[in-house]
XYZ file of C-alpha atoms in Angstrom:
484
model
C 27.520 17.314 11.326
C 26.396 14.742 14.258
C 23.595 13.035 14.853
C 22.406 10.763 18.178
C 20.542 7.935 17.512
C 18.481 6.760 19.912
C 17.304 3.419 20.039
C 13.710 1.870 20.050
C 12.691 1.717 23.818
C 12.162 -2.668 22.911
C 15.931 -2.913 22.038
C 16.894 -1.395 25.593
C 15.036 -4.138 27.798
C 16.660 -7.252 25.556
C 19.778 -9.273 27.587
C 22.969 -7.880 27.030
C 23.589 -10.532 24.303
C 20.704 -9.853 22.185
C 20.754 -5.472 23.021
C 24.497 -5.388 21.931
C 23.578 -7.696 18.623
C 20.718 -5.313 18.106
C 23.236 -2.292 18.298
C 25.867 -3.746 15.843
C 23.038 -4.993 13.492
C 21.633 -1.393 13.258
C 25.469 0.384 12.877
C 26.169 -1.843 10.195
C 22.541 -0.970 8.320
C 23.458 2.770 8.697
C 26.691 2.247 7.606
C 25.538 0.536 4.576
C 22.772 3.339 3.372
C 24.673 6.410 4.667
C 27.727 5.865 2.932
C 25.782 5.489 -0.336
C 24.621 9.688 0.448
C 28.359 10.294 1.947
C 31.329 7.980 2.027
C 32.755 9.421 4.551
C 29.795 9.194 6.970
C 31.051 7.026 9.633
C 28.900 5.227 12.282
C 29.870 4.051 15.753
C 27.533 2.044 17.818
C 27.451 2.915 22.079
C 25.069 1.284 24.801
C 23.013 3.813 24.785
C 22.973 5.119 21.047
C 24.185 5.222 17.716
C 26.506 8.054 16.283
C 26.272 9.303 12.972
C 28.729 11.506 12.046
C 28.902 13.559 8.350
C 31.769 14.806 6.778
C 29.499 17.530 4.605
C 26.507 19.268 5.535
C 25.007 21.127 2.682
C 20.884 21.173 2.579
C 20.344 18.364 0.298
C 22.534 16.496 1.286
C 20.993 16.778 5.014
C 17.725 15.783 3.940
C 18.741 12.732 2.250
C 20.506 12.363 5.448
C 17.549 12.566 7.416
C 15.005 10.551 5.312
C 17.429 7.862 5.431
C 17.725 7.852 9.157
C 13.830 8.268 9.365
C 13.179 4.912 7.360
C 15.621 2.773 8.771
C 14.175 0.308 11.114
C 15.334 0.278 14.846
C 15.171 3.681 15.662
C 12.892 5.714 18.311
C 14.085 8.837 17.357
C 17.616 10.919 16.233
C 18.650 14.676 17.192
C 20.770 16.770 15.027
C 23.419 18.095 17.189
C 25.838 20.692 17.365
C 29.461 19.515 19.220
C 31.617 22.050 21.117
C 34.273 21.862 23.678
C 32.798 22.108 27.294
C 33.179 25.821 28.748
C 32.207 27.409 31.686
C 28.387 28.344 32.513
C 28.302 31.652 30.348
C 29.948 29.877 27.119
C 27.457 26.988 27.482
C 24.636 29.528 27.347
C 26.251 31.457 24.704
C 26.315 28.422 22.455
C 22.710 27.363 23.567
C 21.739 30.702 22.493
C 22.708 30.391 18.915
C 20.286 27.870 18.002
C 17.350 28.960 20.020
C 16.992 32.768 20.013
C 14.834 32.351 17.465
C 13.118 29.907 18.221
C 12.058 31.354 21.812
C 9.956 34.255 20.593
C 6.938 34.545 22.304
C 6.896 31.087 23.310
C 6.898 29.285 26.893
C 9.953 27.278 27.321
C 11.874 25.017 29.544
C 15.814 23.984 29.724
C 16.419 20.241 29.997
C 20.179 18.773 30.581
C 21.537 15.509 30.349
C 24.898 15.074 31.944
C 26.892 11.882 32.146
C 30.722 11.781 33.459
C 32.702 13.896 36.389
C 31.600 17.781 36.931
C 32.071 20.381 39.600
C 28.458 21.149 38.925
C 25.094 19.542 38.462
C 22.250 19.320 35.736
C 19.698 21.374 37.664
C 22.541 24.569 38.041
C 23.509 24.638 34.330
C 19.560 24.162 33.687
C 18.852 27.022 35.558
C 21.824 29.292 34.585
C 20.648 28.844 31.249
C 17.229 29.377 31.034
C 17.913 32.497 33.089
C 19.887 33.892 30.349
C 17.729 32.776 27.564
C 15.342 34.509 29.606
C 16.803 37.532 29.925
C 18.754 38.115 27.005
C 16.273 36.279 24.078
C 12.410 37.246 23.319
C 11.201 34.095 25.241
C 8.013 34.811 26.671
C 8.280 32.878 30.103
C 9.839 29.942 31.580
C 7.123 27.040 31.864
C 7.984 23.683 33.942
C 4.913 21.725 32.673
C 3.516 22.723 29.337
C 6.390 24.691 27.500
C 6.011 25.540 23.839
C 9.809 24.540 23.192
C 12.257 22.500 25.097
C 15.570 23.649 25.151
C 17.720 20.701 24.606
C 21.504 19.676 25.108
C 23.683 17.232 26.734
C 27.035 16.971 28.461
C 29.150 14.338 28.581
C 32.430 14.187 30.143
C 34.197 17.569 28.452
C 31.906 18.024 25.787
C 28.746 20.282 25.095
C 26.063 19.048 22.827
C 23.523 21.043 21.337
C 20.855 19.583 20.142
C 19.796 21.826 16.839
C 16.653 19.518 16.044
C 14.619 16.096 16.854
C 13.306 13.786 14.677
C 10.818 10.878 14.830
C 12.129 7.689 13.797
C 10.516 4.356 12.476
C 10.716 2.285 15.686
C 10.904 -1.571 15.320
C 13.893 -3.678 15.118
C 17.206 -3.379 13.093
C 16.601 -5.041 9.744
C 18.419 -8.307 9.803
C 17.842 -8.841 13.525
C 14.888 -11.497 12.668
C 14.274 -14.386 10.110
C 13.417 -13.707 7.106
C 9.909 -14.168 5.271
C 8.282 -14.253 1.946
C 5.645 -11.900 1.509
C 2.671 -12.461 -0.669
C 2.077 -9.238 -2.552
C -0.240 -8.137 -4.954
C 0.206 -4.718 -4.813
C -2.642 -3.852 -3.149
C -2.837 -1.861 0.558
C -2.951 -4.806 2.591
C 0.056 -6.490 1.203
C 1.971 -3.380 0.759
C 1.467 -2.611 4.346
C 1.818 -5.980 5.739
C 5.082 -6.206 3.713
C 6.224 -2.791 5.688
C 5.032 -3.973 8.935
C 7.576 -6.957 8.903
C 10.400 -5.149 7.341
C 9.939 -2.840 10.375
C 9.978 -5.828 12.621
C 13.242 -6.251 11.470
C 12.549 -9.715 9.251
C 14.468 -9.780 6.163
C 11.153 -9.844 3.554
C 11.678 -11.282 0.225
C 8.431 -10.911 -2.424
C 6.757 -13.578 -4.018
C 4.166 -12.755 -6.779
C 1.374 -14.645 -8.425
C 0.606 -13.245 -11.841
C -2.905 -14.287 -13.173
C -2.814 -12.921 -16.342
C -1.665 -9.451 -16.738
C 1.267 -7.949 -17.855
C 0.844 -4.123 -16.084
C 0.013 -5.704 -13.166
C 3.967 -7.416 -12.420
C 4.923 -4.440 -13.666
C 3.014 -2.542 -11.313
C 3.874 -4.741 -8.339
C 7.576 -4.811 -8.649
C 7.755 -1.007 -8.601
C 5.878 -1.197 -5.410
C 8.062 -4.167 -4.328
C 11.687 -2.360 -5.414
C 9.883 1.352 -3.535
C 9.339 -0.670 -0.150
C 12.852 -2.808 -0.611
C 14.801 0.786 -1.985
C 12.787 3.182 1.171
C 12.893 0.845 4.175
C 15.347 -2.593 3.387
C 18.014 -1.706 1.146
C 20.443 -2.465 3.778
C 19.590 -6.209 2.860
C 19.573 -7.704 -0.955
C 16.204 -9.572 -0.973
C 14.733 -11.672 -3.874
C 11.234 -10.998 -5.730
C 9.872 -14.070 -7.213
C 7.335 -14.330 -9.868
C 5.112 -17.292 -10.062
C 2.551 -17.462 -13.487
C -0.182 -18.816 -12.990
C -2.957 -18.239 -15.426
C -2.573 -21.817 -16.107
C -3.611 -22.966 -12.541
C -6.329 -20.120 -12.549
C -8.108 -21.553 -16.091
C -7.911 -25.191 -14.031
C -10.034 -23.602 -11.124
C -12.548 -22.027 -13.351
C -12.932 -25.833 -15.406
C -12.507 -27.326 -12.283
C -13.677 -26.186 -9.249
C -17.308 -25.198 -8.151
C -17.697 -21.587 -8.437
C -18.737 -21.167 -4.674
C -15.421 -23.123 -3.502
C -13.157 -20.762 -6.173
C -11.517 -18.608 -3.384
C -10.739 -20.331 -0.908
C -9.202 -22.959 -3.223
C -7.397 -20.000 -5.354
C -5.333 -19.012 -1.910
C -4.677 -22.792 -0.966
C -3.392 -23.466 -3.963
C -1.154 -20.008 -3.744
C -0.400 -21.438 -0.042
C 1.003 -24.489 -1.574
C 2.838 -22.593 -4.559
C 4.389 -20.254 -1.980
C 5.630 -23.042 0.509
C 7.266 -24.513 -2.369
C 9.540 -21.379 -2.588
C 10.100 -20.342 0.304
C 11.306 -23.913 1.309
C 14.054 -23.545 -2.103
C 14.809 -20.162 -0.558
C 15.435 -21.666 2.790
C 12.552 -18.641 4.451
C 11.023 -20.326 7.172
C 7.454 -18.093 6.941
C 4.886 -16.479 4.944
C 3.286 -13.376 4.997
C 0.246 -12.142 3.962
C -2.198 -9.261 3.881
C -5.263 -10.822 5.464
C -7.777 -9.227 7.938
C -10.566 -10.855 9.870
C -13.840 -10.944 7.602
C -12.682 -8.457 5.276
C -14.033 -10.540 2.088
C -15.536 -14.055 2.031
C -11.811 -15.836 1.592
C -10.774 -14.463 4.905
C -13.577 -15.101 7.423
C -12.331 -17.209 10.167
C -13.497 -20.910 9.316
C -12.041 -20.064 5.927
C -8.981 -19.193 7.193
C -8.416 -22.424 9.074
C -9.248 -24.412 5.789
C -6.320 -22.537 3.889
C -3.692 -22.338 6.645
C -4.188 -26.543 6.599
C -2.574 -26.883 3.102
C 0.640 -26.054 4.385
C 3.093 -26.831 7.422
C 4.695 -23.196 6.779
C 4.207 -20.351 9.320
C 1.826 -18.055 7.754
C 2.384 -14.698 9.522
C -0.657 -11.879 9.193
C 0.130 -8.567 10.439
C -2.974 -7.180 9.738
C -5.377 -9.814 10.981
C -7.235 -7.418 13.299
C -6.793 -4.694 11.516
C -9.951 -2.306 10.157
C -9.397 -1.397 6.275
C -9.202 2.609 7.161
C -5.971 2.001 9.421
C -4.472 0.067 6.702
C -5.142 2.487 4.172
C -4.081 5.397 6.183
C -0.605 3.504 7.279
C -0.748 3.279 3.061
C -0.595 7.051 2.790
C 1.791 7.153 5.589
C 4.355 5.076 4.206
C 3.809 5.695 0.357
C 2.370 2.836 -0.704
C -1.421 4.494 -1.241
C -1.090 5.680 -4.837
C 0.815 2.401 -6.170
C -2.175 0.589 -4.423
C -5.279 3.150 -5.449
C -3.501 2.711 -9.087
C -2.684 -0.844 -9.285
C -4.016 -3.407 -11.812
C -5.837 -5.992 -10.882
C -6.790 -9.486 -12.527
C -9.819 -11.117 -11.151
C -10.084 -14.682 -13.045
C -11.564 -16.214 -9.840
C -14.684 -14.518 -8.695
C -17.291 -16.264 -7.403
C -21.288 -14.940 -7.313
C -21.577 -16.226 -4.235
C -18.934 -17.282 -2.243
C -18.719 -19.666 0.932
C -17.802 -17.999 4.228
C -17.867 -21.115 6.071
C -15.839 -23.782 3.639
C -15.564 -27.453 4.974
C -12.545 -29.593 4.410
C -14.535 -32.341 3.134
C -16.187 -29.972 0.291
C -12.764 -28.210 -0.298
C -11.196 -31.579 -0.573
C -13.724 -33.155 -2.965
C -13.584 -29.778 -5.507
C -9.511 -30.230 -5.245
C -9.336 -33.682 -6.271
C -10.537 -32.944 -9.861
C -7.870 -30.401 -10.059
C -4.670 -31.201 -11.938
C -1.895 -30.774 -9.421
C 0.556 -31.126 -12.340
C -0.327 -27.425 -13.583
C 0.744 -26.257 -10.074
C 3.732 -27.915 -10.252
C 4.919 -26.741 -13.274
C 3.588 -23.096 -12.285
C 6.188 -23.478 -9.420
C 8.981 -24.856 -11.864
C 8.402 -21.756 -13.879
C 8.676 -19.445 -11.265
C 11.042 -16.702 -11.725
C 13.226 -15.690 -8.900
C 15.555 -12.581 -9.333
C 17.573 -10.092 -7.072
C 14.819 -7.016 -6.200
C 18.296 -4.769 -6.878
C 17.846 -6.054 -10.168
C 14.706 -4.703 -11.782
C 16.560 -1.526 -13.006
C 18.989 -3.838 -14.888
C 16.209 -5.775 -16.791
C 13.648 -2.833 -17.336
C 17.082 -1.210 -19.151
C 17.715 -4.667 -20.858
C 14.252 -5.913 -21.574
C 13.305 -1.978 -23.232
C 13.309 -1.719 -26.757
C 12.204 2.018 -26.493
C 14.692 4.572 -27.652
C 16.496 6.797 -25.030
C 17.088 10.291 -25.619
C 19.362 12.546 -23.777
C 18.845 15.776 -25.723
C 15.251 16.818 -26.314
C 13.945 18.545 -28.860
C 11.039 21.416 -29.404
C 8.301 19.580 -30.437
C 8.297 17.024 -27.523
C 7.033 16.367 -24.439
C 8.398 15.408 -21.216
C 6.768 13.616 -18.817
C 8.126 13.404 -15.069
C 6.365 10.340 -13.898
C 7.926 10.660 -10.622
C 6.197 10.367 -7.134
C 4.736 14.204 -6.160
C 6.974 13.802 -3.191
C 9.841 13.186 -5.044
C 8.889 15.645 -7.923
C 8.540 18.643 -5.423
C 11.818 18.099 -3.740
C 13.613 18.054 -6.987
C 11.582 19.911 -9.997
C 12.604 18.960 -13.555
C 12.966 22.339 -15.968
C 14.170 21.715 -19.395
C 15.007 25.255 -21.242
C 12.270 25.775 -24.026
C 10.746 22.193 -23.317
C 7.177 21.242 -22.001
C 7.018 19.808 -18.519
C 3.470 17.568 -17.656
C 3.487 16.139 -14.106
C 1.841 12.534 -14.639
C 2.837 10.124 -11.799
C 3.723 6.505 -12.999
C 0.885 5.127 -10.862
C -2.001 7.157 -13.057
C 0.484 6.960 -16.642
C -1.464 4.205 -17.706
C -4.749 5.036 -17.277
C -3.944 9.091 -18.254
C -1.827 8.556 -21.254
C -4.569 7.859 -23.575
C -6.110 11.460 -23.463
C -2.710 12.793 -24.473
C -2.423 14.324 -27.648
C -1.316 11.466 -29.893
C 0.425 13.755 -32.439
C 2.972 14.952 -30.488
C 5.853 12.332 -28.900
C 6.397 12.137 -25.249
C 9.599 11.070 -23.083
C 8.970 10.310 -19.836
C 11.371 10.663 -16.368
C 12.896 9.346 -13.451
C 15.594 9.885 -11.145
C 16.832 6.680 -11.948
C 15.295 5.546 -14.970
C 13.279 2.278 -13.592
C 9.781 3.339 -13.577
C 10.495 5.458 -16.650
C 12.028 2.230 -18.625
C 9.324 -0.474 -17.006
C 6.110 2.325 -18.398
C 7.855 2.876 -21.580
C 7.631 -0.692 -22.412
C 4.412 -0.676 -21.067
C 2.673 1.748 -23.513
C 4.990 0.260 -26.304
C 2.889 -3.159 -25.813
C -0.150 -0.903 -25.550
C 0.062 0.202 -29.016
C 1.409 3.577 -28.298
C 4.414 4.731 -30.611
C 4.888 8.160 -29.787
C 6.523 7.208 -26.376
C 10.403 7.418 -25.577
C 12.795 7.502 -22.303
C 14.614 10.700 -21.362
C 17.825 10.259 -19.548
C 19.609 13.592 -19.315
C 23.331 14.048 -19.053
């Protein structure tokens, strides 16, 4: 099985330096995350392209295959393609036929040929020898030069004949790596969720830094968010996910700080926190999730108070962006339900907030603030390897694990529906309830608290994290299945 890659049209119009570093950067990254699906898969890395070959080519294993290659930053788009030694005219269409017959019926179509290297013959003859036969000898209804319902598709090059069996979109961008890296601010929500995707897909390296004000489900809920957009697009690249508490520098602000001044303060103060680590972590810029006006913290004279707290780049993808495009690039890229589901701790909110903060004012408020409690919010930071929230939802759990179940439980697959449908869990003689991780919380409590439930995941880290969840939650009757 062989696929062309075909490189993001930006890539192609970089110096040779920089287009050949592009191409490496992006063999290596498919290197890295194919061989994980097949170890065999081998990668090789051209002017033009990137070749992906597979040594096995049963169905699931394709469309882990192709999901890979459709999340992996620095690609335009990839064609599955069928290789064959380069015949004459009539074997060419022969071997053309085999994929499209079917695909012709009824349909307008037209032949397209790329050829690169020495033949007796050009493009436009083997175009046109072709789509005569297809013509002739399939159910095609016509041959159409401007609109056509299918395009025929296959390339030549030197003495061999590729048939392209299907196309496929891919994530555009840069290769991951390729840029600097960054420290996104993430709450979980769509705007940092997205914002974190758009630079990942920009090829920066983007670690996750976190500011928990007081709740426990809401870390929990943002690292699964932060290890689904590390694990879909970036796991190329080990990145770090840092935790910073700070409940203690919220309860300051409330005894502190004027209640109209409380948001704009809240993100300096983050601002300063999060320039703290990224300069330990040696990231040269932030990223965040704001957008133009879209609350009072994040009108523009607001903006230009809280950018002056720190020397860091502060990088916003979404700036100009209108809340319905974010939320629909949400549902795009997966992020919507750990968003519409997250929780949320609002210690700062203010009746009526200032759109139009002055430095003076801002400055006055912050001098009554202890800057000690920041510090030490920053000294008790957490920093750990995003790779390595499996490893401490399976050491921190104190929930039993079960690989047998028996007839009076309940098993709950708390996978994504995407993931669920691809892969449905039957047990033999065992109940089955679909409740996704991102509504478990909320849903759990309506369960019937007499019977005992183990929930399920492909790999156990969503399972574990909600297990412990419910455990501090009060609720007993809750185990892990992890079958055999």
């Amino acid at each position: 099985m062989k696929f062309i890659v075909k490189l993001f049209p930006e890539i192609t119009i970089k110096s040779k330096p920089v287009r050949r570093r592009f191409i490496q950067r992006l063999q290596s990254n498919l290197q890295i995350i194919l061989r994980r699906i097949d170890e065999k898969a081998h990668v090789s890395g051209q002017w033009d392209k990137v070749v992906v070959e597979i040594a096995q080519d049963q169905p699931e294993q394709l469309l882990r295959i192709v999901e890979a290659l459709q999340q992996t930053p620095g690609i335009a788009y990839f064609l599955q393609v069928k290789e064959h030694p380069l015949g004459d005219f009539e074997d060419v269409f022969q071997k053309v036929k085999e994929v499209y017959a079917d695909k012709l019926a009824g349909k307008r179509f037209v032949v397209r040929v790329k050829r690169a290297g020495k033949h007796e013959f050009t493009s436009n003859d083997l175009e046109r020898y072709v789509g005569g036969g297809l013509l002739r000898h399939t159910e095609a209804l016509k041959v159409d030069l401007h609109q056509p319902e299918v395009t025929v598709n296959f390339e030549v090059r030197d003495q061999s004949l590729f048939v392209v069996q299907q196309r496929y979109p891919g994530l555009g961008g840069f290769p991951l790596g390729s840029q600097d890296e960054v420290l996104s601010l993430i709450s979980g929500g769509f705007d940092s969720t997205v914002s974190s995707y758009l630079t990942i897909k920009r090829g920066c390296r983007t670690h996750y830094c976190f500011f928990n004000l007081g709740g426990a489900a809401h870390e929990t809920g943002v690292k699964q968010v932060s290890h689904y957009l590390w694990q879909k697009f970036g796991s190329s690249h080990r990145v770090k996910f840092v935790t910073v508490p700070f409940e203690d520098v919220v309860s300051e602000i409330l005894a502190k700080v004027h209640h109209s001044q409380m948001g704009v303060v809240l993100k300096r103060m983050m601002l300063r926190a999060a320039s703290q680590v990224a300069q330990r972590l040696k990231i040269e810029a932030l990223v965040t999730g704001e957008s133009v006006a879209q609350v009072s913290s994040q009108t523009l004279p607001n903006l230009s108070i809280i950018d002056k707290v720190t020397d860091t780049l502060v990088l916003r993808p979404l700036i100009v962006s209108d809340k319905q495009d974010i939320i629909d690039t949400a549902r795009t890229i997966g992020t919507y339900d750990f968003a519409k589901s997250m929780p949320e701790y609002c210690g700062v909110i203010s009746d009526r907030p200032t759109t139009h903060a002055k430095m003076d004012r801002i400055e006055q408020e912050e001098a009554a603030f202890d800057m000690a409690v920041l510090e030490q919010a920053v000294e008790n930071s957490r920093v750990m390897r995003i790779d390595q929230i499996e490893q401490e939802a399976q050491s921190q759990v104190e929930v039993e694990t079960q690989q047998q179940v028996s007839s009076n439980e309940v098993i709950i697959d708390v996978r994504h529906p995407d993931e669920e449908e691809r892969s449905p869990l039957q047990v033999d003689g065992i109940e089955v309830i679909k409740i996704p991780f991102y509504s478990l919380a909320t849903e759990f409590g309506g369960l019937n608290a007499e019977k005992e439930y183990l929930l399920y995941c492909d790999r156990g880290v969503m399972s574990q994290l909600h297990a412990l969840y419910l455990k501090e939650q009060g609720h007993d009757n809750v185990k892990v299945y992890r079958p055999e």
